[in-house]
Coordinates of C-alpha atoms in Angstrom, one line a residue:
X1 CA -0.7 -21.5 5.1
X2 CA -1.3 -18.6 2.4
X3 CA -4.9 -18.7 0.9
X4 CA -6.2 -16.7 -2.0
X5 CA -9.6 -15.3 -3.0
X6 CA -11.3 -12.6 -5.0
X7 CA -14.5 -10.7 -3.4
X8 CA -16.7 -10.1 -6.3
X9 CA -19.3 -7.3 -5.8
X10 CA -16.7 -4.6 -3.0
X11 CA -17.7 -1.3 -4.3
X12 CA -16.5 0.3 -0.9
X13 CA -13.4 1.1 -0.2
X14 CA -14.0 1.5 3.8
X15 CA -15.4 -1.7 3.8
X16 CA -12.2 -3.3 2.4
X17 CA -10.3 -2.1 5.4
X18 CA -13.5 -3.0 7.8
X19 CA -13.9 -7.0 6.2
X20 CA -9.6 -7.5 6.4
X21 CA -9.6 -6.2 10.1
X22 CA -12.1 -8.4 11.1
X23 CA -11.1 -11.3 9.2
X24 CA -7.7 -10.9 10.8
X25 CA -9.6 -10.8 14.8
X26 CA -10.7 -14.3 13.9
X27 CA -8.5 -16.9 16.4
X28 CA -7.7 -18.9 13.1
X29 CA -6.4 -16.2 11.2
X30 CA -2.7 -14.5 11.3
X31 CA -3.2 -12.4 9.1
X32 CA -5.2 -11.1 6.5
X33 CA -5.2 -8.2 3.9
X34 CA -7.7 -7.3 1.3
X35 CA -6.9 -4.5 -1.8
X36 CA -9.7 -2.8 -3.1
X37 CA -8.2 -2.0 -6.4
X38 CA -8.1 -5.6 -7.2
X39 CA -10.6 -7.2 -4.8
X40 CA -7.8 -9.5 -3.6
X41 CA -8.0 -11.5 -0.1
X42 CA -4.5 -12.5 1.4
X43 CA -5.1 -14.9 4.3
X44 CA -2.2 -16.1 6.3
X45 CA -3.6 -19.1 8.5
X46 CA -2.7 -21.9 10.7
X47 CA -5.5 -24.4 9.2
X48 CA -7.6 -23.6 6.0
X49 CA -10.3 -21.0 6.7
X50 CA -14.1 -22.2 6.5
X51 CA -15.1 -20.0 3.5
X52 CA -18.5 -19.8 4.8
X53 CA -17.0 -17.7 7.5
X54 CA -15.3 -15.6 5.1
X55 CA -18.7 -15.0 3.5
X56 CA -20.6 -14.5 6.4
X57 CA -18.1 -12.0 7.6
X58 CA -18.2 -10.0 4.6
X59 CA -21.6 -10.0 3.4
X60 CA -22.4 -8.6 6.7
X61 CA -20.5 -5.3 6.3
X62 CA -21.4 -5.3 2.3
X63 CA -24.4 -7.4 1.2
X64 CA -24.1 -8.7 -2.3
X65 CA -20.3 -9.7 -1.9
X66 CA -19.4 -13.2 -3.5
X67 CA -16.7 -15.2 -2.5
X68 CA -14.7 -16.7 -5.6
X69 CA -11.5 -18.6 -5.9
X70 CA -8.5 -17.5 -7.1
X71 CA -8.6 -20.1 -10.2
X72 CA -12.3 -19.5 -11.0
X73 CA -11.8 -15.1 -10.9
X74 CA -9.1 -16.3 -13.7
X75 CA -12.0 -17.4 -16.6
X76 CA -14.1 -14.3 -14.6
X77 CA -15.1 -11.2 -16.5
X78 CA -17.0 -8.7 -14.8
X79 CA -18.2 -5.5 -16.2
X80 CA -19.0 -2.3 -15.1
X81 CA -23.0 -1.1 -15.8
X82 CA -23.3 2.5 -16.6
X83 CA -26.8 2.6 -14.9
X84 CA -25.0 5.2 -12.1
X85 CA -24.4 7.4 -14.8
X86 CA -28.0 7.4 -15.8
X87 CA -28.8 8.4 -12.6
X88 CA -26.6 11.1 -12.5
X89 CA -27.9 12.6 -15.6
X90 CA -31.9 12.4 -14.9
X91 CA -31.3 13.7 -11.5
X92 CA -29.6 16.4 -13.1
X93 CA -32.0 16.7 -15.4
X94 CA -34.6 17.3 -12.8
X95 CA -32.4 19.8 -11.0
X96 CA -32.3 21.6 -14.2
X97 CA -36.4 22.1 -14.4
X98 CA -36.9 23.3 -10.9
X99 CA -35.5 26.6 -11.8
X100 CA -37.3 26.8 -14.6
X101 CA -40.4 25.4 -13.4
X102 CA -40.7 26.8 -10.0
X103 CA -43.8 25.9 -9.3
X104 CA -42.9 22.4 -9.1
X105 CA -39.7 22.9 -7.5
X106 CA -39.6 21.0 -4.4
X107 CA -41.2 17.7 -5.8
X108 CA -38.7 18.3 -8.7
X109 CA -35.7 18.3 -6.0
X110 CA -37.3 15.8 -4.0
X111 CA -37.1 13.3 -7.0
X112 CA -33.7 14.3 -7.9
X113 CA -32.4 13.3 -4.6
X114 CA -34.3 10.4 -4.4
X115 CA -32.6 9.5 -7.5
X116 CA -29.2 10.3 -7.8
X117 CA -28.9 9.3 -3.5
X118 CA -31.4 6.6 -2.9
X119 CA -28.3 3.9 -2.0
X120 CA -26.6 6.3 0.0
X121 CA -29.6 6.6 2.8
X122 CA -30.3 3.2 2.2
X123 CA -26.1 2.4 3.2
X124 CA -26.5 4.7 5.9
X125 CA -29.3 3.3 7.4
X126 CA -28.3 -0.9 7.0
X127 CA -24.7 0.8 8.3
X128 CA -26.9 2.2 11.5
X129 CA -28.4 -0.8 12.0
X130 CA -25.4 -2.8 12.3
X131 CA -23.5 -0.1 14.8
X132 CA -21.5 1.2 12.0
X133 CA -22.7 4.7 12.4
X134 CA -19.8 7.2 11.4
X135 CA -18.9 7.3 8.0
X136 CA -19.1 8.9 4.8
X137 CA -22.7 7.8 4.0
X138 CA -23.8 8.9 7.6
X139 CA -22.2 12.3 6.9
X140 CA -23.8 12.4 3.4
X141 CA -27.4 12.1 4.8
X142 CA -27.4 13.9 8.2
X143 CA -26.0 17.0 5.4
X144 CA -28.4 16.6 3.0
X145 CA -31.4 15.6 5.0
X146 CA -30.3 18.9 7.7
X147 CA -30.6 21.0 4.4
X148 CA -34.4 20.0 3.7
X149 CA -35.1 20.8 7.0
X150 CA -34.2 24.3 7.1
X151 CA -35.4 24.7 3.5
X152 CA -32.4 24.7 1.6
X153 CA -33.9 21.9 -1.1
X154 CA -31.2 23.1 -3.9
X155 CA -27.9 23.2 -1.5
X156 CA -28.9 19.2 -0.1
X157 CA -29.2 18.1 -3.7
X158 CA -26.3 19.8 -4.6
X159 CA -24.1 18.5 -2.6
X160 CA -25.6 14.9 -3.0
X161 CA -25.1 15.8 -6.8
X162 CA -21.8 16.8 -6.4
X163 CA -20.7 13.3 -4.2
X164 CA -22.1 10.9 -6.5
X165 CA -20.6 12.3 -9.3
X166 CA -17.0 12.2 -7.5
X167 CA -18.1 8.4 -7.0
X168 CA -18.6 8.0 -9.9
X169 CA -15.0 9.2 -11.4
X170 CA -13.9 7.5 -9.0
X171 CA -15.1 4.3 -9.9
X172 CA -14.4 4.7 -13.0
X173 CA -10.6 4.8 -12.2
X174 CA -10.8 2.3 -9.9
X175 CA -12.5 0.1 -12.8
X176 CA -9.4 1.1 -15.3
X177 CA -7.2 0.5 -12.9
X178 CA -8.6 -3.2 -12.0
X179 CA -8.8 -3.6 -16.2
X180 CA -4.8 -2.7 -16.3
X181 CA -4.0 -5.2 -13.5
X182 CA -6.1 -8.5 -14.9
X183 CA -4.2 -7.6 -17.9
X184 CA -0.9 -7.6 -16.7
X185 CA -2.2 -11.1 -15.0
X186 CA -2.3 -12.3 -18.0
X187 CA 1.2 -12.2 -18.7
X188 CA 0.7 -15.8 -16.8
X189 CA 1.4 -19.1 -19.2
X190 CA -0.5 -21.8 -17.6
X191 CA 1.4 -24.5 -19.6
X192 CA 4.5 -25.0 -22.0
X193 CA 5.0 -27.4 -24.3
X194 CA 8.4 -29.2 -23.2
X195 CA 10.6 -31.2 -25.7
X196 CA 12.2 -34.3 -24.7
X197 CA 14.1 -35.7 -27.8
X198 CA 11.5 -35.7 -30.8
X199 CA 8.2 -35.7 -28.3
X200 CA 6.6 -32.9 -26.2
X201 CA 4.8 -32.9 -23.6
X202 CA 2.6 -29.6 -21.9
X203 CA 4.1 -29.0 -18.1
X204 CA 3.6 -26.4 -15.5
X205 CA 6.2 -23.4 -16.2
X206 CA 7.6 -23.2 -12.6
X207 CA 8.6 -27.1 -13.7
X208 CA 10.9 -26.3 -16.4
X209 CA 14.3 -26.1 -15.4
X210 CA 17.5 -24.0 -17.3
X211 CA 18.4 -25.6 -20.5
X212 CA 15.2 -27.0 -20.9
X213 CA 13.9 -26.9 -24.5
X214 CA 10.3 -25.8 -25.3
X215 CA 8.4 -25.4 -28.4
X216 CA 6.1 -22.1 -29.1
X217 CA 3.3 -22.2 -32.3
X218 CA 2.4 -19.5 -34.0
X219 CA 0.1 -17.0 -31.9
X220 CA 1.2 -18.9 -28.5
X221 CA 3.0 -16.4 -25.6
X222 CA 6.1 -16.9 -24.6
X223 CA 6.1 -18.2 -20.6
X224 CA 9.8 -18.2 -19.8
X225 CA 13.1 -15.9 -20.7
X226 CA 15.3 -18.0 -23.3
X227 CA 17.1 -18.2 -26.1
X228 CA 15.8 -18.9 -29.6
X229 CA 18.1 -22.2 -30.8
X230 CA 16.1 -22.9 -34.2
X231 CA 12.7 -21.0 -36.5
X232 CA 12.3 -17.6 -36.8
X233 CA 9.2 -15.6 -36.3
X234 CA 8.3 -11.4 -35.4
X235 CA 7.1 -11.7 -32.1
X236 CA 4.9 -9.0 -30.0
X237 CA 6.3 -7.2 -27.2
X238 CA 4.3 -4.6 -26.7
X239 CA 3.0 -6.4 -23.5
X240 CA 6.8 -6.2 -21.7
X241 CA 8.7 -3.5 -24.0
X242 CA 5.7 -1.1 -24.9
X243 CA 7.3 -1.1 -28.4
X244 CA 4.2 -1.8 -31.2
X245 CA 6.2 -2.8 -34.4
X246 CA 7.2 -6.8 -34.1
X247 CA 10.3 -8.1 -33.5
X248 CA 11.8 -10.1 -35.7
X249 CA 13.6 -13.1 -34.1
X250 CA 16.0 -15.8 -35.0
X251 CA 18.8 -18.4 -33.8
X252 CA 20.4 -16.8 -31.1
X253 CA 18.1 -14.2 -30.5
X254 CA 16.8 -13.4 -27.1
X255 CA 13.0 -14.2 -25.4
X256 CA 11.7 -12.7 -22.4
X257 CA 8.2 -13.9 -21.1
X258 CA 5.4 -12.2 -22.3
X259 CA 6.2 -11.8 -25.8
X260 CA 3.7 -13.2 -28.0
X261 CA 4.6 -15.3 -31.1
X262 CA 3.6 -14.5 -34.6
X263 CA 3.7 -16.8 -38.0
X264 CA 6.3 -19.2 -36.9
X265 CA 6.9 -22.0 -34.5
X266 CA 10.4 -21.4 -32.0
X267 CA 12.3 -23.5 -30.3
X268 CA 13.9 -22.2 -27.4
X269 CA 16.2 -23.0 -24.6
X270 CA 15.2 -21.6 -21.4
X271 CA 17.9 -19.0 -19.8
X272 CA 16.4 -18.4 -16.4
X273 CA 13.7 -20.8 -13.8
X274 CA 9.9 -19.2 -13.9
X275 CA 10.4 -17.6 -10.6
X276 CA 13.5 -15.4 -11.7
X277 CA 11.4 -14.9 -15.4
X278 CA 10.4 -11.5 -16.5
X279 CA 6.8 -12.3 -16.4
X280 CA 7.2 -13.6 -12.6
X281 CA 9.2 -10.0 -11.3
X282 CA 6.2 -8.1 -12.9
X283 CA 3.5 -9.8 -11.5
X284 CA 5.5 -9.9 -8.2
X285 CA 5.5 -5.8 -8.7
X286 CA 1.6 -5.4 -9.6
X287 CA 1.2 -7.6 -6.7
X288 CA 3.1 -5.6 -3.9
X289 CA 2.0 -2.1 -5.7
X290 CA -1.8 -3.1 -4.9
X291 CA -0.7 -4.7 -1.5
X292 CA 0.9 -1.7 -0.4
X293 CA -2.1 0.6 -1.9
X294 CA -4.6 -1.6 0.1
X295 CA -2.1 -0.2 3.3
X296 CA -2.4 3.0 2.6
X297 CA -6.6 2.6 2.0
X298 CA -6.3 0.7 5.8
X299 CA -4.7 3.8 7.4
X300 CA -7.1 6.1 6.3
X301 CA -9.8 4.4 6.9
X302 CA -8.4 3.8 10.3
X303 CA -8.0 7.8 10.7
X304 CA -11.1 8.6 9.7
X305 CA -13.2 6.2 12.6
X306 CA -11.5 8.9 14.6
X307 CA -11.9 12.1 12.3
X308 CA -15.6 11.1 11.6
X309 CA -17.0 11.5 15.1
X310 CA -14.9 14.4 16.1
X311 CA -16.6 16.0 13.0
X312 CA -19.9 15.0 13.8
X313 CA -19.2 16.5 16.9
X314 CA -17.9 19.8 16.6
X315 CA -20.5 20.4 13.8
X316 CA -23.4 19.5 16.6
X317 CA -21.6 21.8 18.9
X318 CA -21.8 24.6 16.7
X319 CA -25.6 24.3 16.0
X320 CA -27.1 24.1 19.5
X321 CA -24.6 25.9 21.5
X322 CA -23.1 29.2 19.2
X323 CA -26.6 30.1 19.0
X324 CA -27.0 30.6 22.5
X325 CA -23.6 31.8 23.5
X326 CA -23.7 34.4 20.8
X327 CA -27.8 34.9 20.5
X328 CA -28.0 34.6 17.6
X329 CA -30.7 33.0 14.6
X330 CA -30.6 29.1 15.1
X331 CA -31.1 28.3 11.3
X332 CA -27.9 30.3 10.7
X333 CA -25.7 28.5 12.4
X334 CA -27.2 25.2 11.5
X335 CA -26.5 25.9 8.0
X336 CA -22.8 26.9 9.0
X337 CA -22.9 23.6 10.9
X338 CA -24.1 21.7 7.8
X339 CA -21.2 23.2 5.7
X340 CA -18.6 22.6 8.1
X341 CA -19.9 18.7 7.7
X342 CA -19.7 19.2 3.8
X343 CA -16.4 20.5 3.9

């Protein structure tokens, strides 16, 4: 059996990857695929799946997450908070005055780290504590915190500087991105209003069949591909055709789904079944496009549990043992170590 489910909260897109692998280890599970980009769960299951283990699973890879069904995220609105950007500014802000009042410097770039990179030691250290010890928040801090230690205070909140803003642009598309598909979702007529003879009744739209007769008011969109057979209206179909001047439509003219109807009431025969409808093939394409982008998130995640280590690695190499092969000044190569983990 297919189950859906929206996890409210993911702001990581590694941890996507991490909560649909081991959702998918579970014995009861077949299979199970999670897109970041739309904070979708996909579960594939013999027998329906406890949600209290999907919870558990992953609000112990990302704390805060929240487990909402697909019918309740439909009347959900969340919005994004700008606080992040706040952040970003005061710490810059801060940065700013350390050159100018050097005296204060360090506690000046001690509070602009603090500031602008507070959650990222805080994610390294909950991801330490769980075993999950090599990724980009562990990279982040071992960089940063290696540049206070040799005294480099600007380069450490530079580069800290430097990675939150990149998070933040990139949240910010992943947020417009996440806008465009909710409003492609609702393309999606929950009910039509079927005639039969001079009464109508409100049915599901995968339940109307070809030849089937429905009636559309004023302001109402249009939920199936048909043919107008009596009224006359301008519909809107910017939503399917891009185009922003109304349509006019009358007897014999054609309807695809999506449109939405203006001043007059239609009556239409239906040309094609909900599943074979235009609004159906699109949602079926913003589906698979986000599906297919949560595999491509997967691989690299999966890629870099390798490259992460091997990193770590080469970049520990470098400042213990170069050093001493080529006798040279410890803090030099440490620095060249911390770059290489940068880069």
């Amino acid at each position: 059996m297919r189950s859906e489910f929206y996890l409210e909260g993911l702001s990581c897109a590694s941890c996507a990857e991490k909560i649909s692998r081991r959702l998918s280890e579970q014995p009861n599970i077949n299979s199970a695929s999670l897109s970041f980009a739309t904070k979708k769960l996909i579960l594939h299951s013999d027998d329906p799946v406890a949600t209290e283990l999907i919870e558990q699973i992953a609000g112990g890879i990302e704390p805060g997450i929240k487990l909402v069904s697909a019918e309740d995220h439909a009347h959900a609105h969340e919005e994004s908070s700008p606080h992040d950007l706040w952040r970003i500014l005061g710490a810059i802000l801060l940065y700013g005055l350390s050159f100018v009042v050097t005296q204060y410097s360090v506690p000046l770039l001690l509070a602009a780290y603090i500031l602008v990179g507070y959650d990222v030691l805080w994610r390294a250290i909950t991801n330490i504590r769980r075993g999950q010890v090599f990724d980009e928040n562990f990279l982040m801090t071992i960089a940063t915190l290696g540049a206070f230690a040799i005294r480099e205070f600007p380069e450490g909140v530079t580069v800290m500087l430097f990675y939150q803003i990149g998070e933040y642009f990139q949240d910010r598309a992943v947020d417009h991105s996440r806008r465009s598909i909710a409003s492609m979702m609702n393309l999606r007529v929950e009910k039509v209003r079927l005639k039969d003879g001079e009464q109508t009744r409100e049915i599901a739209p995968e339940a109307v069949e070809i030849g089937d007769r429905i009636l559309i008011l004023p302001g109402e969109k249009v939920a199936l591909d048909g043919e107008v057979i009596s009224g006359q209206s301008h519909m809107m179909t910017a939503n399917i055709t891009g185009e922003s001047v109304p349509r006019f439509v009358k007897q014999g003219s054609e309807l695809l789904g999506g449109f939405v109807n203006g001043e007059g009431t239609i009556e239409m025969a239906v040309t094609r079944v909900y599943a074979e409808s235009t609004v159906a093939k699109i949602l079926e394409l913003v589906e698979n496009a986000a599906n297919k982008k949560a595999q491509t998130e997967q691989f690299i995640t999966r890629f870099a549990r390798i490259y992460t280590p091997i990193v770590v690695a080469i970049a520990a190499a470098m400042a213990i043992f170069m050093p001493l092969i080529l006798s040279q000044p410890f803090n030099t190569w440490f620095y060249r170590a911390l770059v290489f983990l940068v880069i």
